[in-house]
CSV table of C-alpha atoms in Angstrom, one decimal:
chain,number,residue,atom,x,y,z
A,1,MET,CA,72.2,79.0,83.4
A,2,ASN,CA,71.7,76.0,81.1
A,3,TYR,CA,69.2,73.1,81.2
A,4,LEU,CA,70.6,71.1,84.1
A,5,ALA,CA,70.8,74.1,86.5
A,6,HIS,CA,67.3,75.3,85.6
A,7,ILE,CA,65.8,71.8,86.1
A,8,TYR,CA,67.6,71.4,89.5
A,9,LEU,CA,66.7,74.8,90.8
A,10,SER,CA,63.0,74.1,90.2
A,11,GLY,CA,62.8,71.8,93.2
A,12,GLU,CA,60.7,68.6,93.4
A,13,ASN,CA,57.4,69.8,91.8
A,14,GLU,CA,57.2,68.3,88.3
A,15,LEU,CA,55.1,71.0,86.8
A,16,VAL,CA,57.3,73.8,88.2
A,17,THR,CA,60.2,71.9,86.5
A,18,ILE,CA,58.3,71.7,83.2
A,19,GLY,CA,57.6,75.4,83.4
A,20,ASN,CA,61.2,76.3,84.0
A,21,PHE,CA,62.3,74.0,81.2
A,22,ILE,CA,60.0,75.4,78.6
A,23,ALA,CA,60.3,79.1,79.7
A,24,ASP,CA,62.6,80.3,76.9
A,25,GLY,CA,59.9,79.8,74.4
A,26,ILE,CA,57.1,81.5,76.4
A,27,LYS,CA,57.2,85.3,75.8
A,28,GLY,CA,55.7,88.2,77.7
A,29,LYS,CA,52.4,87.5,79.5
A,30,ALA,CA,51.8,84.2,77.6
A,31,TYR,CA,52.8,82.4,80.8
A,32,LYS,CA,49.4,83.2,82.2
A,33,ASN,CA,47.9,80.7,79.7
A,34,TYR,CA,49.4,77.8,81.7
A,35,ASP,CA,48.4,76.1,85.0
A,36,THR,CA,49.6,77.7,88.2
A,37,ASP,CA,52.7,75.5,88.8
A,38,ILE,CA,53.9,75.9,85.3
A,39,GLN,CA,53.5,79.7,85.6
A,40,ILE,CA,55.7,79.5,88.7
A,41,GLY,CA,58.4,77.6,86.8
A,42,ILE,CA,58.4,80.1,83.9
A,43,LEU,CA,58.7,83.1,86.3
A,44,LEU,CA,61.4,81.3,88.3
A,45,HIS,CA,63.4,80.8,85.0
A,46,ARG,CA,63.2,84.5,84.2
A,47,ASN,CA,64.4,85.4,87.7
A,48,ILE,CA,67.3,83.0,87.5
A,49,ASP,CA,68.4,84.4,84.1
A,50,THR,CA,68.2,88.0,85.4
A,51,PHE,CA,70.1,87.2,88.6
A,52,THR,CA,72.8,85.3,86.7
A,53,ASP,CA,73.4,87.9,84.0
A,54,ALA,CA,73.9,90.6,86.6
A,55,HIS,CA,76.1,88.7,89.0
A,56,GLN,CA,79.7,89.9,89.4
A,57,VAL,CA,81.2,86.4,89.6
A,58,VAL,CA,79.5,85.3,86.4
A,59,ARG,CA,80.7,88.5,84.7
A,60,GLN,CA,84.2,87.5,85.8
A,61,SER,CA,83.8,84.2,83.9
A,62,THR,CA,82.3,85.9,80.8
A,63,LYS,CA,85.1,88.5,80.8
A,64,ARG,CA,87.6,85.8,80.3
A,65,LEU,CA,85.9,84.8,77.1
A,66,HIS,CA,84.6,88.1,75.8
A,67,GLU,CA,87.5,89.1,73.6
A,68,LYS,CA,87.3,86.0,71.5
A,69,TYR,CA,83.5,85.1,71.6
A,70,GLY,CA,81.8,88.5,72.1
A,71,HIS,CA,78.1,88.2,73.0
A,72,TYR,CA,78.3,84.4,72.9
A,73,SER,CA,80.4,84.5,76.1
A,74,GLY,CA,77.3,84.4,78.3
A,75,ILE,CA,75.9,81.3,76.5
A,76,ILE,CA,79.3,79.6,76.8
A,77,VAL,CA,79.5,80.3,80.5
A,78,ASP,CA,76.0,78.9,81.1
A,79,ILE,CA,77.1,75.6,79.4
A,80,LEU,CA,80.4,75.5,81.4
A,81,TYR,CA,78.6,76.0,84.6
A,82,ASP,CA,76.3,73.1,83.8
A,83,HIS,CA,79.5,71.0,83.5
A,84,PHE,CA,80.6,72.0,87.0
A,85,LEU,CA,77.1,71.3,88.4
A,86,ALA,CA,77.2,67.8,86.8
A,87,LYS,CA,80.8,67.2,87.9
A,88,ASN,CA,80.0,68.1,91.5
A,89,TRP,CA,76.5,66.7,91.5
A,90,GLN,CA,76.8,64.6,94.7
A,91,GLN,CA,77.4,67.8,96.5
A,92,TYR,CA,73.9,69.0,95.6
A,93,HIS,CA,71.6,66.0,95.3
A,94,HIS,CA,71.1,62.6,97.0
A,95,SER,CA,70.4,60.8,93.7
A,96,SER,CA,73.1,60.0,91.1
A,97,LEU,CA,73.0,62.3,88.1
A,98,LYS,CA,72.2,59.2,86.0
A,99,VAL,CA,69.0,58.5,88.0
A,100,TYR,CA,68.1,62.2,88.2
A,101,ALA,CA,68.3,62.6,84.4
A,102,GLU,CA,66.2,59.4,83.8
A,103,ASN,CA,63.6,60.7,86.2
A,104,PHE,CA,63.5,64.1,84.4
A,105,TYR,CA,63.1,62.4,81.0
A,106,ASP,CA,60.2,60.4,82.5
A,107,THR,CA,58.7,63.7,83.6
A,108,LEU,CA,58.9,65.0,80.0
A,109,GLU,CA,57.2,61.9,78.7
A,110,ASN,CA,54.5,62.0,81.4
A,111,HIS,CA,53.6,65.7,80.5
A,112,TYR,CA,54.3,65.5,76.8
A,113,ASP,CA,51.1,67.2,75.8
A,114,LEU,CA,52.0,70.3,77.8
A,115,LEU,CA,55.3,70.8,75.9
A,116,PRO,CA,55.7,73.3,73.1
A,117,LEU,CA,56.3,71.8,69.7
A,118,ARG,CA,60.0,72.9,69.8
A,119,ILE,CA,60.6,70.9,73.0
A,120,GLN,CA,58.7,67.9,71.7
A,121,ASN,CA,60.9,67.9,68.6
A,122,MET,CA,64.1,68.3,70.8
A,123,MET,CA,63.2,65.5,73.3
A,124,PRO,CA,64.3,62.5,71.3
A,125,TYR,CA,67.8,64.0,70.8
A,126,MET,CA,68.1,65.0,74.4
A,127,MET,CA,67.1,61.6,75.6
A,128,THR,CA,69.1,59.5,73.1
A,129,ASP,CA,72.3,61.4,73.7
A,130,ASN,CA,71.5,61.9,77.4
A,131,TRP,CA,72.4,65.5,77.4
A,132,LEU,CA,72.1,66.0,81.2
A,133,LEU,CA,74.5,63.2,82.0
A,134,SER,CA,76.9,64.1,79.2
A,135,TYR,CA,77.5,67.5,80.8
A,136,ALA,CA,79.7,65.8,83.5
A,137,SER,CA,82.6,65.2,81.0
A,138,ILE,CA,84.7,67.6,79.0
A,139,ASP,CA,83.9,65.5,75.9
A,140,GLY,CA,80.2,65.9,76.5
A,141,ILE,CA,80.6,69.7,76.9
A,142,SER,CA,82.7,69.7,73.7
A,143,ARG,CA,79.8,68.1,71.8
A,144,VAL,CA,77.3,70.6,73.2
A,145,LEU,CA,79.6,73.5,72.2
A,146,ASP,CA,80.0,71.9,68.8
A,147,GLY,CA,76.2,71.7,68.3
A,148,MET,CA,75.8,75.4,69.4
A,149,ASN,CA,78.5,76.4,66.9
A,150,ARG,CA,76.6,74.6,64.1
A,151,ARG,CA,73.4,76.4,65.1
A,152,THR,CA,75.1,79.7,64.6
A,153,LYS,CA,76.3,78.5,61.2
A,154,HIS,CA,79.9,78.4,62.6
A,155,ARG,CA,79.9,82.2,63.2
A,156,SER,CA,80.4,81.9,67.0
A,157,SER,CA,83.4,79.5,67.1
A,158,MET,CA,81.9,78.2,70.3
A,159,ASN,CA,83.3,74.8,69.7
A,160,GLU,CA,86.8,76.2,70.4
A,161,ALA,CA,85.7,77.3,74.0
A,162,VAL,CA,86.6,73.8,75.3
A,163,ASN,CA,90.2,75.1,75.0
A,164,GLU,CA,89.5,77.9,77.5
A,165,LEU,CA,87.6,75.5,79.7
A,166,GLU,CA,90.7,73.3,80.0
A,167,GLU,CA,93.1,76.2,80.3
A,168,PHE,CA,91.2,78.0,83.1
A,169,TYR,CA,89.4,75.0,84.5
A,170,ASP,CA,90.1,75.8,88.2
A,171,GLU,CA,89.1,79.4,87.8
A,172,PHE,CA,85.8,78.6,86.2
A,173,GLU,CA,85.1,75.9,88.7
A,174,ASN,CA,85.8,78.1,91.7
A,175,GLU,CA,83.6,80.9,90.2
A,176,PHE,CA,80.8,78.4,89.6
A,177,LEU,CA,80.9,77.1,93.2
A,178,GLU,CA,80.9,80.6,94.7
A,179,PHE,CA,78.0,81.7,92.5
A,180,PHE,CA,75.9,78.6,92.7
A,181,ASP,CA,75.5,78.8,96.5
A,182,GLU,CA,74.1,82.2,96.1
A,183,LEU,CA,71.8,81.2,93.2
A,184,MET,CA,70.4,78.3,95.2
A,185,LEU,CA,69.4,80.6,98.0
A,186,PHE,CA,67.9,83.2,95.6
A,187,SER,CA,65.9,80.5,93.7
A,188,LYS,CA,64.4,79.0,96.9
A,189,GLN,CA,63.3,82.5,97.9
A,190,LYS,CA,61.8,83.3,94.5
A,191,LEU,CA,60.1,79.9,94.4
A,192,LYS,CA,58.4,80.7,97.7
A,193,GLU,CA,57.4,84.2,96.6
A,194,HIS,CA,55.8,83.1,93.3
A,195,THR,CA,54.1,80.1,94.9
A,196,TYR,CA,52.5,82.4,97.5
A,197,ILE,CA,51.5,85.2,95.1
A,198,ILE,CA,50.1,83.1,92.3
A,199,ASN,CA,48.2,80.8,94.6
A,200,LYS,CA,46.8,83.8,96.5
A,201,ASN,CA,45.7,85.4,93.2
A,202,ALA,CA,44.1,82.1,92.0
A,203,SER,CA,42.0,81.7,95.2
C-alpha cells in the first residue's frame, strides 16, 4: 500500500502513525532504536506490506499490469489503491480527506525531530502539493506516476499506467474495495498484537 493507506491503517496514535510512515527507511532490527509506539508503527507497516504482496486480490490487480510494467506493477497498484481509498474516503473516516491530510501534516511538523533526513527533505514537497488530497483525482494520480517514472530515469513507463487505470477503472476499484476490508481487519489485529507484546517486553 502507499502513503495514505499506511497512515490511515495506523489508527489514532500519532507516534504509531509516524512509525508506519517512516518504516521503509528503517531496516532490520534498527526499529528497536525508537520509542515503543514508533516501533509498533514500523512493525505494522511491515505486516501490511507482507499481507498485501501475498493477497490473491492484489495479485489479480498486478497481473493486469505485469506484461507491460513487470516488477513495477506492484508499486503502481499501491498507488492506484490509494486513489480508491481517497475517492471513497467518506466510507472509511468521519473527517474529510482535506482535514485528515492537514492533521497529518501537523503531526509531521510536531514530530519533525523524529523523522529521518529523507522524510524531512520530502515533507515540503508533500505538503505544498498536498499529495494525500491529490490522490482523489485521476490527475493527481497521474502526477504521482509521472514523478515515479522520473525517479526510475523513465525506465518504468509508470506514467503511462493512468491509461490502464482509466480502461479498467471499475475492475481496480472493486478489487480495492474487496481487499481493503480484509486489510483493515488484519491491521487492527496486528496493531493489538504489537501493542501488547512490545509494552509487555518494555515493562
